[in-house]
């Protein structure tokens, strides 16, 4: 008997783990069915450091003037590798985006704000090179999950990192944060204290304290069963953005935990919640020609 795709992928994942071949996420990435897309580039350098590399995914028929999506994975700023998130890049490419999945330097090699500087450098690479692969560098969206959502949202809100990297912040047309930590003072946990504890201005490390009326439109989603990054982070940031008149769309998906809101982007688990559909609809709306002129209307609609 042939198992359904998800059960088949999980069965192979369990076998791989039993044999000690790879981590759960690597097994999932290697064995789960993925969307049709082109891997347009692999291990492309956006800097000189070993972890300053990115993978690039294009729509199955190629890109022509496509909006550019930069996806930052999570891992508490101490774990993660781009190769385990190809299924996210392919899902975004299948939705019409030229998708970048960059690595970035991690703790304890680096602390805040070096990983944000790496993210800004990856975005600068997109500005300089996206057109060669069919992307439109004037229409960039930033997406992230967990710690990666922090990176994506922080780069959209605190424009200093993009400016230092030579990127006009107006190129960021929208951000999307999945289960992100945006308001997490006081610092808790040894890793988080190690990552942020030496910051000269600790309140400035919090995305909620970087909100102003020039912030890009934001799609903020989480699961109501998330006990790792509590949904109050999403709710608080959304409220702060709305208070400044910024277009915000929030989603609280029932029965999804911290990983579940990300895994719902995958083909096998997409039926759990319409995360990919909701997120990409929002991002497309804000990357359409003339979207910037309609932000005020969109803000009223998204509330």
PDB file of C-alpha atoms in Angstrom:
ATOM      1  CA  UNK A   1       0.000   0.000   0.000  1.00  0.00           C
ATOM      2  CA  UNK A   2       1.312   3.477  -0.856  1.00  0.00           C
ATOM      3  CA  UNK A   3       1.252   5.960   2.000  1.00  0.00           C
ATOM      4  CA  UNK A   4      -0.164   9.481   1.490  1.00  0.00           C
ATOM      5  CA  UNK A   5       2.616  12.020   0.756  1.00  0.00           C
ATOM      6  CA  UNK A   6       2.824  13.450   4.280  1.00  0.00           C
ATOM      7  CA  UNK A   7       2.786  10.079   6.022  1.00  0.00           C
ATOM      8  CA  UNK A   8       5.351   8.783   3.548  1.00  0.00           C
ATOM      9  CA  UNK A   9       7.629  11.760   4.188  1.00  0.00           C
ATOM     10  CA  UNK A  10       7.292  11.402   7.937  1.00  0.00           C
ATOM     11  CA  UNK A  11       7.914   7.661   7.780  1.00  0.00           C
ATOM     12  CA  UNK A  12      11.179   8.256   5.924  1.00  0.00           C
ATOM     13  CA  UNK A  13      12.024  11.060   8.356  1.00  0.00           C
ATOM     14  CA  UNK A  14      11.593   8.730  11.319  1.00  0.00           C
ATOM     15  CA  UNK A  15      13.820   6.162   9.611  1.00  0.00           C
ATOM     16  CA  UNK A  16      16.476   8.782   8.900  1.00  0.00           C
ATOM     17  CA  UNK A  17      16.413   9.935  12.503  1.00  0.00           C
ATOM     18  CA  UNK A  18      16.591   6.373  13.773  1.00  0.00           C
ATOM     19  CA  UNK A  19      19.728   5.871  11.718  1.00  0.00           C
ATOM     20  CA  UNK A  20      21.159   9.150  12.954  1.00  0.00           C
ATOM     21  CA  UNK A  21      21.363  10.479   9.404  1.00  0.00           C
ATOM     22  CA  UNK A  22      20.040  13.991   9.944  1.00  0.00           C
ATOM     23  CA  UNK A  23      18.018  16.371  12.098  1.00  0.00           C
ATOM     24  CA  UNK A  24      14.190  16.385  12.031  1.00  0.00           C
ATOM     25  CA  UNK A  25      14.106  19.578   9.976  1.00  0.00           C
ATOM     26  CA  UNK A  26      16.695  18.291   7.508  1.00  0.00           C
ATOM     27  CA  UNK A  27      14.708  15.079   7.126  1.00  0.00           C
ATOM     28  CA  UNK A  28      11.527  17.066   6.563  1.00  0.00           C
ATOM     29  CA  UNK A  29      13.274  19.310   4.028  1.00  0.00           C
ATOM     30  CA  UNK A  30      14.739  16.371   2.131  1.00  0.00           C
ATOM     31  CA  UNK A  31      11.686  14.138   2.073  1.00  0.00           C
ATOM     32  CA  UNK A  32       8.588  16.332   1.988  1.00  0.00           C
ATOM     33  CA  UNK A  33       6.922  17.047  -1.391  1.00  0.00           C
ATOM     34  CA  UNK A  34       7.703  20.579  -2.599  1.00  0.00           C
ATOM     35  CA  UNK A  35       6.172  23.091  -5.004  1.00  0.00           C
ATOM     36  CA  UNK A  36       7.278  23.388  -8.605  1.00  0.00           C
ATOM     37  CA  UNK A  37       9.932  26.098  -8.863  1.00  0.00           C
ATOM     38  CA  UNK A  38      13.358  26.720 -10.317  1.00  0.00           C
ATOM     39  CA  UNK A  39      16.427  26.760  -8.095  1.00  0.00           C
ATOM     40  CA  UNK A  40      17.983  29.748  -9.814  1.00  0.00           C
ATOM     41  CA  UNK A  41      21.113  29.895  -7.660  1.00  0.00           C
ATOM     42  CA  UNK A  42      22.700  27.964  -4.816  1.00  0.00           C
ATOM     43  CA  UNK A  43      25.305  29.165  -2.315  1.00  0.00           C
ATOM     44  CA  UNK A  44      25.551  32.616  -3.891  1.00  0.00           C
ATOM     45  CA  UNK A  45      27.838  34.920  -1.904  1.00  0.00           C
ATOM     46  CA  UNK A  46      26.460  38.195  -0.587  1.00  0.00           C
ATOM     47  CA  UNK A  47      29.559  38.791   1.554  1.00  0.00           C
ATOM     48  CA  UNK A  48      32.961  37.333   2.312  1.00  0.00           C
ATOM     49  CA  UNK A  49      32.073  35.338   5.445  1.00  0.00           C
ATOM     50  CA  UNK A  50      31.307  31.593   5.134  1.00  0.00           C
ATOM     51  CA  UNK A  51      27.699  32.036   6.309  1.00  0.00           C
ATOM     52  CA  UNK A  52      27.046  34.986   4.003  1.00  0.00           C
ATOM     53  CA  UNK A  53      25.515  32.789   1.315  1.00  0.00           C
ATOM     54  CA  UNK A  54      22.016  32.511  -0.112  1.00  0.00           C
ATOM     55  CA  UNK A  55      19.899  30.247  -2.279  1.00  0.00           C
ATOM     56  CA  UNK A  56      17.610  31.645  -4.951  1.00  0.00           C
ATOM     57  CA  UNK A  57      14.285  30.285  -6.228  1.00  0.00           C
ATOM     58  CA  UNK A  58      12.277  31.456  -9.246  1.00  0.00           C
ATOM     59  CA  UNK A  59       8.726  30.673 -10.422  1.00  0.00           C
ATOM     60  CA  UNK A  60       8.461  27.448 -12.438  1.00  0.00           C
ATOM     61  CA  UNK A  61       8.197  29.297 -15.754  1.00  0.00           C
ATOM     62  CA  UNK A  62      10.867  31.814 -14.776  1.00  0.00           C
ATOM     63  CA  UNK A  63      10.547  35.336 -13.436  1.00  0.00           C
ATOM     64  CA  UNK A  64       9.970  38.569 -15.294  1.00  0.00           C
ATOM     65  CA  UNK A  65       9.642  41.663 -13.160  1.00  0.00           C
ATOM     66  CA  UNK A  66       8.612  39.523 -10.179  1.00  0.00           C
ATOM     67  CA  UNK A  67       8.480  40.927  -6.654  1.00  0.00           C
ATOM     68  CA  UNK A  68      11.414  39.784  -4.541  1.00  0.00           C
ATOM     69  CA  UNK A  69      10.875  37.909  -1.265  1.00  0.00           C
ATOM     70  CA  UNK A  70      13.704  37.532   1.263  1.00  0.00           C
ATOM     71  CA  UNK A  71      13.007  34.768   3.804  1.00  0.00           C
ATOM     72  CA  UNK A  72      14.819  34.614   7.148  1.00  0.00           C
ATOM     73  CA  UNK A  73      14.598  31.347   9.081  1.00  0.00           C
ATOM     74  CA  UNK A  74      14.485  31.106  12.870  1.00  0.00           C
ATOM     75  CA  UNK A  75      16.493  29.170  15.439  1.00  0.00           C
ATOM     76  CA  UNK A  76      16.930  31.543  18.414  1.00  0.00           C
ATOM     77  CA  UNK A  77      19.735  33.296  16.489  1.00  0.00           C
ATOM     78  CA  UNK A  78      22.001  30.294  17.241  1.00  0.00           C
ATOM     79  CA  UNK A  79      20.851  27.603  14.817  1.00  0.00           C
ATOM     80  CA  UNK A  80      19.676  27.123  11.242  1.00  0.00           C
ATOM     81  CA  UNK A  81      20.872  26.667   7.688  1.00  0.00           C
ATOM     82  CA  UNK A  82      19.337  27.724   4.408  1.00  0.00           C
ATOM     83  CA  UNK A  83      19.409  24.202   2.923  1.00  0.00           C
ATOM     84  CA  UNK A  84      16.659  23.130   5.327  1.00  0.00           C
ATOM     85  CA  UNK A  85      14.241  25.769   4.024  1.00  0.00           C
ATOM     86  CA  UNK A  86      14.244  25.144   0.287  1.00  0.00           C
ATOM     87  CA  UNK A  87      10.602  24.101   0.557  1.00  0.00           C
ATOM     88  CA  UNK A  88       9.771  27.626   1.788  1.00  0.00           C
ATOM     89  CA  UNK A  89      11.674  29.195  -1.088  1.00  0.00           C
ATOM     90  CA  UNK A  90       9.890  26.950  -3.561  1.00  0.00           C
ATOM     91  CA  UNK A  91       6.498  27.719  -2.041  1.00  0.00           C
ATOM     92  CA  UNK A  92       7.108  31.460  -2.402  1.00  0.00           C
ATOM     93  CA  UNK A  93       8.456  31.071  -5.945  1.00  0.00           C
ATOM     94  CA  UNK A  94       5.397  29.055  -6.944  1.00  0.00           C
ATOM     95  CA  UNK A  95       3.325  32.034  -5.767  1.00  0.00           C
ATOM     96  CA  UNK A  96       5.138  34.317  -8.201  1.00  0.00           C
ATOM     97  CA  UNK A  97       8.015  35.684  -6.126  1.00  0.00           C
ATOM     98  CA  UNK A  98      11.732  35.589  -6.784  1.00  0.00           C
ATOM     99  CA  UNK A  99      12.660  34.111  -3.398  1.00  0.00           C
ATOM    100  CA  UNK A 100      15.965  34.443  -1.541  1.00  0.00           C
ATOM    101  CA  UNK A 101      16.853  32.278   1.460  1.00  0.00           C
ATOM    102  CA  UNK A 102      20.042  33.623   3.081  1.00  0.00           C
ATOM    103  CA  UNK A 103      22.129  32.200   5.867  1.00  0.00           C
ATOM    104  CA  UNK A 104      23.397  34.684   8.441  1.00  0.00           C
ATOM    105  CA  UNK A 105      25.971  34.528  11.199  1.00  0.00           C
ATOM    106  CA  UNK A 106      24.799  33.057  14.491  1.00  0.00           C
ATOM    107  CA  UNK A 107      25.467  33.180  18.212  1.00  0.00           C
ATOM    108  CA  UNK A 108      27.960  32.640  19.780  1.00  0.00           C
ATOM    109  CA  UNK A 109      30.105  33.645  16.802  1.00  0.00           C
ATOM    110  CA  UNK A 110      28.229  36.959  16.740  1.00  0.00           C
ATOM    111  CA  UNK A 111      25.707  38.844  18.848  1.00  0.00           C
ATOM    112  CA  UNK A 112      23.165  41.588  18.161  1.00  0.00           C
ATOM    113  CA  UNK A 113      23.195  43.416  15.796  1.00  0.00           C
ATOM    114  CA  UNK A 114      25.560  41.501  13.466  1.00  0.00           C
ATOM    115  CA  UNK A 115      22.846  39.155  12.167  1.00  0.00           C
ATOM    116  CA  UNK A 116      20.771  42.203  11.238  1.00  0.00           C
ATOM    117  CA  UNK A 117      23.746  43.645   9.377  1.00  0.00           C
ATOM    118  CA  UNK A 118      24.033  40.334   7.511  1.00  0.00           C
ATOM    119  CA  UNK A 119      20.343  40.507   6.650  1.00  0.00           C
ATOM    120  CA  UNK A 120      20.760  44.033   5.306  1.00  0.00           C
ATOM    121  CA  UNK A 121      23.712  42.844   3.213  1.00  0.00           C
ATOM    122  CA  UNK A 122      21.582  40.061   1.734  1.00  0.00           C
ATOM    123  CA  UNK A 123      18.924  42.625   0.837  1.00  0.00           C
ATOM    124  CA  UNK A 124      21.597  44.805  -0.760  1.00  0.00           C
ATOM    125  CA  UNK A 125      22.604  41.781  -2.853  1.00  0.00           C
ATOM    126  CA  UNK A 126      18.980  41.460  -3.956  1.00  0.00           C
ATOM    127  CA  UNK A 127      18.873  45.121  -4.978  1.00  0.00           C
ATOM    128  CA  UNK A 128      22.035  44.739  -7.037  1.00  0.00           C
ATOM    129  CA  UNK A 129      21.332  41.341  -8.589  1.00  0.00           C
ATOM    130  CA  UNK A 130      17.611  40.524  -8.615  1.00  0.00           C
ATOM    131  CA  UNK A 131      17.029  41.973 -12.066  1.00  0.00           C
ATOM    132  CA  UNK A 132      19.511  39.456 -13.541  1.00  0.00           C
ATOM    133  CA  UNK A 133      17.201  36.678 -12.363  1.00  0.00           C
ATOM    134  CA  UNK A 134      13.921  38.335 -13.362  1.00  0.00           C
ATOM    135  CA  UNK A 135      13.154  40.109 -10.091  1.00  0.00           C
ATOM    136  CA  UNK A 136      12.109  43.714  -9.547  1.00  0.00           C
ATOM    137  CA  UNK A 137      14.481  45.256  -6.959  1.00  0.00           C
ATOM    138  CA  UNK A 138      12.063  48.119  -6.331  1.00  0.00           C
ATOM    139  CA  UNK A 139       9.480  45.669  -4.922  1.00  0.00           C
ATOM    140  CA  UNK A 140      11.026  43.729  -2.055  1.00  0.00           C
ATOM    141  CA  UNK A 141       9.203  42.006   0.801  1.00  0.00           C
ATOM    142  CA  UNK A 142      10.804  40.579   3.937  1.00  0.00           C
ATOM    143  CA  UNK A 143       9.474  37.368   5.508  1.00  0.00           C
ATOM    144  CA  UNK A 144      10.605  35.468   8.575  1.00  0.00           C
ATOM    145  CA  UNK A 145       9.656  32.891  11.169  1.00  0.00           C
ATOM    146  CA  UNK A 146      10.463  33.123  14.897  1.00  0.00           C
ATOM    147  CA  UNK A 147      13.922  34.727  15.279  1.00  0.00           C
ATOM    148  CA  UNK A 148      13.829  35.204  11.505  1.00  0.00           C
ATOM    149  CA  UNK A 149      10.576  37.135  11.902  1.00  0.00           C
ATOM    150  CA  UNK A 150      12.402  39.402  14.339  1.00  0.00           C
ATOM    151  CA  UNK A 151      15.103  39.926  11.693  1.00  0.00           C
ATOM    152  CA  UNK A 152      12.629  40.631   8.902  1.00  0.00           C
ATOM    153  CA  UNK A 153      10.470  43.004  10.916  1.00  0.00           C
ATOM    154  CA  UNK A 154      13.398  44.771  12.558  1.00  0.00           C
ATOM    155  CA  UNK A 155      15.030  45.417   9.177  1.00  0.00           C
ATOM    156  CA  UNK A 156      11.744  46.887   7.965  1.00  0.00           C
ATOM    157  CA  UNK A 157      11.312  49.112  11.026  1.00  0.00           C
ATOM    158  CA  UNK A 158      14.848  50.224  11.947  1.00  0.00           C
ATOM    159  CA  UNK A 159      15.947  51.652   8.635  1.00  0.00           C
ATOM    160  CA  UNK A 160      19.523  52.355   9.775  1.00  0.00           C
ATOM    161  CA  UNK A 161      20.682  48.865   8.806  1.00  0.00           C
ATOM    162  CA  UNK A 162      19.447  49.170   5.234  1.00  0.00           C
ATOM    163  CA  UNK A 163      20.822  52.673   4.870  1.00  0.00           C
ATOM    164  CA  UNK A 164      24.277  51.595   6.040  1.00  0.00           C
ATOM    165  CA  UNK A 165      24.124  48.749   3.496  1.00  0.00           C
ATOM    166  CA  UNK A 166      23.297  51.264   0.753  1.00  0.00           C
ATOM    167  CA  UNK A 167      19.644  50.233   0.366  1.00  0.00           C
ATOM    168  CA  UNK A 168      16.834  52.752  -0.002  1.00  0.00           C
ATOM    169  CA  UNK A 169      14.300  51.611   2.649  1.00  0.00           C
ATOM    170  CA  UNK A 170      11.428  52.536   0.328  1.00  0.00           C
ATOM    171  CA  UNK A 171      12.251  49.390  -1.667  1.00  0.00           C
ATOM    172  CA  UNK A 172      10.774  47.352   1.217  1.00  0.00           C
ATOM    173  CA  UNK A 173       7.125  47.256   0.262  1.00  0.00           C
ATOM    174  CA  UNK A 174       5.921  44.986   3.089  1.00  0.00           C
ATOM    175  CA  UNK A 175       7.049  42.636   5.835  1.00  0.00           C
ATOM    176  CA  UNK A 176       5.587  39.350   7.069  1.00  0.00           C
ATOM    177  CA  UNK A 177       6.330  37.940  10.504  1.00  0.00           C
ATOM    178  CA  UNK A 178       5.326  34.422  11.525  1.00  0.00           C
ATOM    179  CA  UNK A 179       5.402  33.722  15.273  1.00  0.00           C
ATOM    180  CA  UNK A 180       7.935  36.454  15.857  1.00  0.00           C
ATOM    181  CA  UNK A 181       9.310  37.923  19.110  1.00  0.00           C
ATOM    182  CA  UNK A 182       8.816  41.680  18.934  1.00  0.00           C
ATOM    183  CA  UNK A 183       8.488  42.729  22.575  1.00  0.00           C
ATOM    184  CA  UNK A 184      10.510  40.430  24.833  1.00  0.00           C
ATOM    185  CA  UNK A 185      12.013  42.487  27.621  1.00  0.00           C
ATOM    186  CA  UNK A 186      13.187  41.603  30.192  1.00  0.00           C
ATOM    187  CA  UNK A 187      15.507  39.112  28.511  1.00  0.00           C
ATOM    188  CA  UNK A 188      14.879  35.521  29.521  1.00  0.00           C
ATOM    189  CA  UNK A 189      16.979  32.436  28.825  1.00  0.00           C
ATOM    190  CA  UNK A 190      20.735  32.081  28.580  1.00  0.00           C
ATOM    191  CA  UNK A 191      20.853  32.258  24.771  1.00  0.00           C
ATOM    192  CA  UNK A 192      18.672  35.349  24.458  1.00  0.00           C
ATOM    193  CA  UNK A 193      20.672  37.085  27.193  1.00  0.00           C
ATOM    194  CA  UNK A 194      23.858  36.113  25.384  1.00  0.00           C
ATOM    195  CA  UNK A 195      22.569  37.446  22.068  1.00  0.00           C
ATOM    196  CA  UNK A 196      21.191  40.781  23.308  1.00  0.00           C
ATOM    197  CA  UNK A 197      22.611  41.325  26.786  1.00  0.00           C
ATOM    198  CA  UNK A 198      25.572  43.458  25.716  1.00  0.00           C
ATOM    199  CA  UNK A 199      23.484  45.910  23.678  1.00  0.00           C
ATOM    200  CA  UNK A 200      24.208  49.518  24.656  1.00  0.00           C
ATOM    201  CA  UNK A 201      20.544  50.480  24.270  1.00  0.00           C
ATOM    202  CA  UNK A 202      18.478  47.437  25.208  1.00  0.00           C
ATOM    203  CA  UNK A 203      15.032  48.976  24.516  1.00  0.00           C
ATOM    204  CA  UNK A 204      16.214  49.778  20.968  1.00  0.00           C
ATOM    205  CA  UNK A 205      16.629  46.038  20.301  1.00  0.00           C
ATOM    206  CA  UNK A 206      12.850  45.614  20.433  1.00  0.00           C
ATOM    207  CA  UNK A 207      10.874  45.981  17.189  1.00  0.00           C
ATOM    208  CA  UNK A 208       7.915  47.424  19.088  1.00  0.00           C
ATOM    209  CA  UNK A 209      10.110  50.400  20.047  1.00  0.00           C
ATOM    210  CA  UNK A 210      11.059  51.085  16.413  1.00  0.00           C
ATOM    211  CA  UNK A 211       7.524  51.694  15.138  1.00  0.00           C
ATOM    212  CA  UNK A 212       6.704  54.934  13.353  1.00  0.00           C
ATOM    213  CA  UNK A 213       4.358  56.095  10.625  1.00  0.00           C
ATOM    214  CA  UNK A 214       6.843  55.266   7.865  1.00  0.00           C
ATOM    215  CA  UNK A 215       6.889  51.549   8.675  1.00  0.00           C
ATOM    216  CA  UNK A 216       6.069  49.213   5.768  1.00  0.00           C
ATOM    217  CA  UNK A 217       2.745  47.345   5.735  1.00  0.00           C
ATOM    218  CA  UNK A 218       2.907  44.239   7.910  1.00  0.00           C
ATOM    219  CA  UNK A 219       1.347  40.781   7.860  1.00  0.00           C
ATOM    220  CA  UNK A 220       1.671  39.318  11.359  1.00  0.00           C
ATOM    221  CA  UNK A 221       0.559  35.766  12.076  1.00  0.00           C
ATOM    222  CA  UNK A 222       0.885  33.239  14.851  1.00  0.00           C
ATOM    223  CA  UNK A 223      -0.770  30.155  16.242  1.00  0.00           C
ATOM    224  CA  UNK A 224      -3.031  30.331  19.255  1.00  0.00           C
ATOM    225  CA  UNK A 225      -1.208  27.331  20.750  1.00  0.00           C
ATOM    226  CA  UNK A 226       2.267  28.887  20.518  1.00  0.00           C
ATOM    227  CA  UNK A 227       3.934  28.526  23.923  1.00  0.00           C
ATOM    228  CA  UNK A 228       7.441  29.383  22.662  1.00  0.00           C
ATOM    229  CA  UNK A 229       6.797  32.932  21.435  1.00  0.00           C
ATOM    230  CA  UNK A 230       3.516  34.018  22.963  1.00  0.00           C
ATOM    231  CA  UNK A 231       0.864  35.512  20.652  1.00  0.00           C
ATOM    232  CA  UNK A 232       0.939  38.715  22.704  1.00  0.00           C
ATOM    233  CA  UNK A 233       4.078  39.653  20.695  1.00  0.00           C
ATOM    234  CA  UNK A 234       2.042  39.696  17.496  1.00  0.00           C
ATOM    235  CA  UNK A 235      -0.873  41.497  19.134  1.00  0.00           C
ATOM    236  CA  UNK A 236       1.298  44.188  20.712  1.00  0.00           C
ATOM    237  CA  UNK A 237       3.227  44.983  17.532  1.00  0.00           C
ATOM    238  CA  UNK A 238       0.052  45.059  15.459  1.00  0.00           C
ATOM    239  CA  UNK A 239      -1.523  47.522  17.889  1.00  0.00           C
ATOM    240  CA  UNK A 240       1.551  49.755  17.830  1.00  0.00           C
ATOM    241  CA  UNK A 241       1.646  49.808  14.024  1.00  0.00           C
ATOM    242  CA  UNK A 242      -2.064  50.526  13.726  1.00  0.00           C
ATOM    243  CA  UNK A 243      -1.720  53.398  16.170  1.00  0.00           C
ATOM    244  CA  UNK A 244       0.706  54.951  13.665  1.00  0.00           C
ATOM    245  CA  UNK A 245      -1.669  54.408  10.729  1.00  0.00           C
ATOM    246  CA  UNK A 246       0.356  51.574   9.204  1.00  0.00           C
ATOM    247  CA  UNK A 247      -1.431  48.882   7.174  1.00  0.00           C
ATOM    248  CA  UNK A 248      -1.527  45.696   9.257  1.00  0.00           C
ATOM    249  CA  UNK A 249      -3.175  42.326   8.786  1.00  0.00           C
ATOM    250  CA  UNK A 250      -3.114  39.849  11.668  1.00  0.00           C
ATOM    251  CA  UNK A 251      -3.971  36.170  11.769  1.00  0.00           C
ATOM    252  CA  UNK A 252      -4.302  33.967  14.845  1.00  0.00           C
ATOM    253  CA  UNK A 253      -4.547  30.413  13.541  1.00  0.00           C
ATOM    254  CA  UNK A 254      -6.354  27.920  15.785  1.00  0.00           C
ATOM    255  CA  UNK A 255      -4.590  24.784  17.010  1.00  0.00           C
ATOM    256  CA  UNK A 256      -1.187  25.767  15.607  1.00  0.00           C
ATOM    257  CA  UNK A 257       1.953  25.895  17.714  1.00  0.00           C
ATOM    258  CA  UNK A 258       5.238  27.689  17.139  1.00  0.00           C
ATOM    259  CA  UNK A 259       6.525  25.421  14.375  1.00  0.00           C
ATOM    260  CA  UNK A 260       3.072  24.711  12.983  1.00  0.00           C
ATOM    261  CA  UNK A 261       2.556  28.214  11.584  1.00  0.00           C
ATOM    262  CA  UNK A 262       5.715  27.759   9.483  1.00  0.00           C
ATOM    263  CA  UNK A 263       5.102  24.128   8.521  1.00  0.00           C
ATOM    264  CA  UNK A 264       1.680  25.180   7.204  1.00  0.00           C
ATOM    265  CA  UNK A 265       3.579  26.743   4.282  1.00  0.00           C
ATOM    266  CA  UNK A 266       4.582  23.253   3.130  1.00  0.00           C
ATOM    267  CA  UNK A 267       2.525  21.303   0.631  1.00  0.00           C
ATOM    268  CA  UNK A 268       1.706  18.370   2.944  1.00  0.00           C
ATOM    269  CA  UNK A 269       0.564  20.570   5.850  1.00  0.00           C
ATOM    270  CA  UNK A 270      -1.048  23.414   3.934  1.00  0.00           C
ATOM    271  CA  UNK A 271      -4.495  22.140   4.799  1.00  0.00           C
ATOM    272  CA  UNK A 272      -3.902  22.890   8.488  1.00  0.00           C
ATOM    273  CA  UNK A 273      -4.224  26.647   7.957  1.00  0.00           C
ATOM    274  CA  UNK A 274      -4.188  29.044   4.972  1.00  0.00           C
ATOM    275  CA  UNK A 275      -0.961  30.743   6.057  1.00  0.00           C
ATOM    276  CA  UNK A 276       0.636  30.765   2.604  1.00  0.00           C
ATOM    277  CA  UNK A 277      -2.555  31.940   0.901  1.00  0.00           C
ATOM    278  CA  UNK A 278      -3.211  34.713   3.421  1.00  0.00           C
ATOM    279  CA  UNK A 279       0.387  35.928   3.544  1.00  0.00           C
ATOM    280  CA  UNK A 280       1.069  35.970  -0.189  1.00  0.00           C
ATOM    281  CA  UNK A 281      -2.264  37.668  -0.920  1.00  0.00           C
ATOM    282  CA  UNK A 282      -1.262  40.468   1.454  1.00  0.00           C
ATOM    283  CA  UNK A 283       2.241  40.733   0.011  1.00  0.00           C
ATOM    284  CA  UNK A 284       1.005  40.755  -3.582  1.00  0.00           C
ATOM    285  CA  UNK A 285      -1.463  43.500  -2.754  1.00  0.00           C
ATOM    286  CA  UNK A 286       1.316  45.678  -1.409  1.00  0.00           C
ATOM    287  CA  UNK A 287       3.745  44.979  -4.248  1.00  0.00           C
ATOM    288  CA  UNK A 288       1.334  45.736  -7.071  1.00  0.00           C
ATOM    289  CA  UNK A 289       2.047  48.855  -9.144  1.00  0.00           C
ATOM    290  CA  UNK A 290       0.532  51.841  -7.364  1.00  0.00           C
ATOM    291  CA  UNK A 291       0.317  50.020  -4.040  1.00  0.00           C
ATOM    292  CA  UNK A 292       2.285  52.700  -2.216  1.00  0.00           C
ATOM    293  CA  UNK A 293      -0.240  55.327  -3.241  1.00  0.00           C
ATOM    294  CA  UNK A 294      -3.027  53.201  -1.833  1.00  0.00           C
ATOM    295  CA  UNK A 295      -1.463  52.479   1.546  1.00  0.00           C
ATOM    296  CA  UNK A 296      -3.865  54.751   3.415  1.00  0.00           C
ATOM    297  CA  UNK A 297      -6.874  52.926   1.970  1.00  0.00           C
ATOM    298  CA  UNK A 298      -5.197  49.570   2.600  1.00  0.00           C
ATOM    299  CA  UNK A 299      -4.525  50.524   6.207  1.00  0.00           C
ATOM    300  CA  UNK A 300      -8.205  51.136   6.798  1.00  0.00           C
ATOM    301  CA  UNK A 301      -9.142  47.898   5.072  1.00  0.00           C
ATOM    302  CA  UNK A 302      -6.563  45.789   6.932  1.00  0.00           C
ATOM    303  CA  UNK A 303      -7.692  46.946  10.343  1.00  0.00           C
TER     304      UNK A 303
END
